[in-house]
């Protein structure tokens, strides 16, 4: 991925600075058009119950089908989108698409929720509430079926206004996840203030479980215990191998996400993995832990 990124046309450190500057401006113009011209696309990655393998939720992940460069991952265009403010339009589009998709699959599997990533810039805007209520209403989706994923860096700048906004969203029933938990610069004290409903343990910790790294194990265990104490659901991110799966399950994490359970894919592919259920059965292995 680093190699691919190094080849990207808009990297300012690539040789031929003038050329790349032009490409960058070009890419910005193209990105602006992309939103209007339907070049963005959504993929969904399942979040499963580790004990049963049942899909409980799906994370919406945006891609850009670039007319010349092919399908670009978020790392190739979101930084640019954030710099230019286009991220707001992209996130709005994503929220609407994700709510519509979730309404579709919930007709079949009514308990499966959807998670959407929200940029830091978006969290700081008062109209986030209107965007969320507009999108859920338009899709006919219950707000409690929607999780907003926020990173620690988005939250650490958390002014009183941001906190108030998050509380308002919670009152509407919207769920709030802290994404990539453990990688930000935040202090633990903000856990007391943010009205989060779940923690997502960053992939960097999970991937080190393979090597039997005792520190990685202790980190995942500590975050899981912390989450329980705060009455938060836990998702182990980036589970790729059987060893990692066994480790996070042994530690007691309730949910997992990663290639081991399913790669991000189109809506129709996600639909094939859903189990039609009317009511969540009492699940084994939950030990009273919070579910998604
Ligand atoms: P994230 O929210 O932490 O999303 C998880 C990322 O990990 C996704 O990368 C996913 O494809 C990848 N992943 C999942 N399981 C595995 C695994 O087992 N192994 C490995 N190596 N990777 C795995 P993706 O789709 O490239 O997205 C990267 C980041 O871009 C996301 O990280 C999120 O921060 C951001 N992003 C994606 N879509 C959106 C969006 O619609 N809006 C905003 N604001 N940000 C988004
Ligand atoms: Mg996320
Ligand atoms: Mg994440
Ligand atoms: Mg991540």
PDB file of N, CA and C and ligand atoms in Angstrom, residues 59 117 149 151 179-181 183 200-204 237-238, ligand 4:
ATOM      1  N   UNK A  59     -19.671  -2.055   8.621  1.00  0.00           N
ATOM      2  CA  UNK A  59     -19.086  -0.719   8.516  1.00  0.00           C
ATOM      3  C   UNK A  59     -19.080  -0.283   7.065  1.00  0.00           C
ATOM      4  N   UNK A 117     -18.102   6.154   9.294  1.00  0.00           N
ATOM      5  CA  UNK A 117     -16.993   6.966   9.798  1.00  0.00           C
ATOM      6  C   UNK A 117     -17.305   8.447   9.622  1.00  0.00           C
ATOM      7  N   UNK A 149     -18.734   6.367  13.827  1.00  0.00           N
ATOM      8  CA  UNK A 149     -17.383   6.043  14.287  1.00  0.00           C
ATOM      9  C   UNK A 149     -16.533   7.307  14.278  1.00  0.00           C
ATOM     10  N   UNK A 151     -12.791   9.100  15.606  1.00  0.00           N
ATOM     11  CA  UNK A 151     -11.454   8.775  16.106  1.00  0.00           C
ATOM     12  C   UNK A 151     -11.159   9.618  17.339  1.00  0.00           C
ATOM     13  N   UNK A 179     -13.202   4.924  17.310  1.00  0.00           N
ATOM     14  CA  UNK A 179     -12.503   4.121  16.306  1.00  0.00           C
ATOM     15  C   UNK A 179     -11.001   4.119  16.594  1.00  0.00           C
ATOM     16  N   UNK A 180     -10.324   3.061  16.169  1.00  0.00           N
ATOM     17  CA  UNK A 180      -8.858   2.982  16.295  1.00  0.00           C
ATOM     18  C   UNK A 180      -8.413   3.252  17.723  1.00  0.00           C
ATOM     19  N   UNK A 181      -9.171   2.740  18.680  1.00  0.00           N
ATOM     20  CA  UNK A 181      -8.902   3.077  20.077  1.00  0.00           C
ATOM     21  C   UNK A 181      -7.483   2.668  20.468  1.00  0.00           C
ATOM     22  N   UNK A 183      -4.744   4.459  19.613  1.00  0.00           N
ATOM     23  CA  UNK A 183      -3.727   5.024  18.722  1.00  0.00           C
ATOM     24  C   UNK A 183      -3.666   6.548  18.791  1.00  0.00           C
ATOM     25  N   UNK A 200     -13.534   0.480  19.446  1.00  0.00           N
ATOM     26  CA  UNK A 200     -12.956  -0.401  18.440  1.00  0.00           C
ATOM     27  C   UNK A 200     -11.456  -0.464  18.682  1.00  0.00           C
ATOM     28  N   UNK A 201     -10.978  -1.652  19.028  1.00  0.00           N
ATOM     29  CA  UNK A 201      -9.557  -1.836  19.326  1.00  0.00           C
ATOM     30  C   UNK A 201      -8.777  -1.844  18.023  1.00  0.00           C
ATOM     31  N   UNK A 202      -7.812  -0.953  17.914  1.00  0.00           N
ATOM     32  CA  UNK A 202      -7.116  -0.764  16.652  1.00  0.00           C
ATOM     33  C   UNK A 202      -6.400  -2.020  16.165  1.00  0.00           C
ATOM     34  N   UNK A 203      -6.376  -2.155  14.864  1.00  0.00           N
ATOM     35  CA  UNK A 203      -5.761  -3.294  14.190  1.00  0.00           C
ATOM     36  C   UNK A 203      -4.290  -3.476  14.572  1.00  0.00           C
ATOM     37  N   UNK A 204      -3.590  -2.385  14.853  1.00  0.00           N
ATOM     38  CA  UNK A 204      -2.160  -2.495  15.156  1.00  0.00           C
ATOM     39  C   UNK A 204      -1.917  -3.378  16.381  1.00  0.00           C
ATOM     40  N   UNK A 237     -10.591  -4.925  15.804  1.00  0.00           N
ATOM     41  CA  UNK A 237     -10.465  -4.579  14.387  1.00  0.00           C
ATOM     42  C   UNK A 237      -9.328  -5.344  13.717  1.00  0.00           C
ATOM     43  N   UNK A 238      -9.479  -5.594  12.445  1.00  0.00           N
ATOM     44  CA  UNK A 238      -8.377  -6.112  11.629  1.00  0.00           C
ATOM     45  C   UNK A 238      -7.963  -7.526  11.973  1.00  0.00           C
TER      46      UNK A 238
HETATM   47 MG1  LIG B   4      -8.276   1.825  11.523  1.00  0.00          MG
END
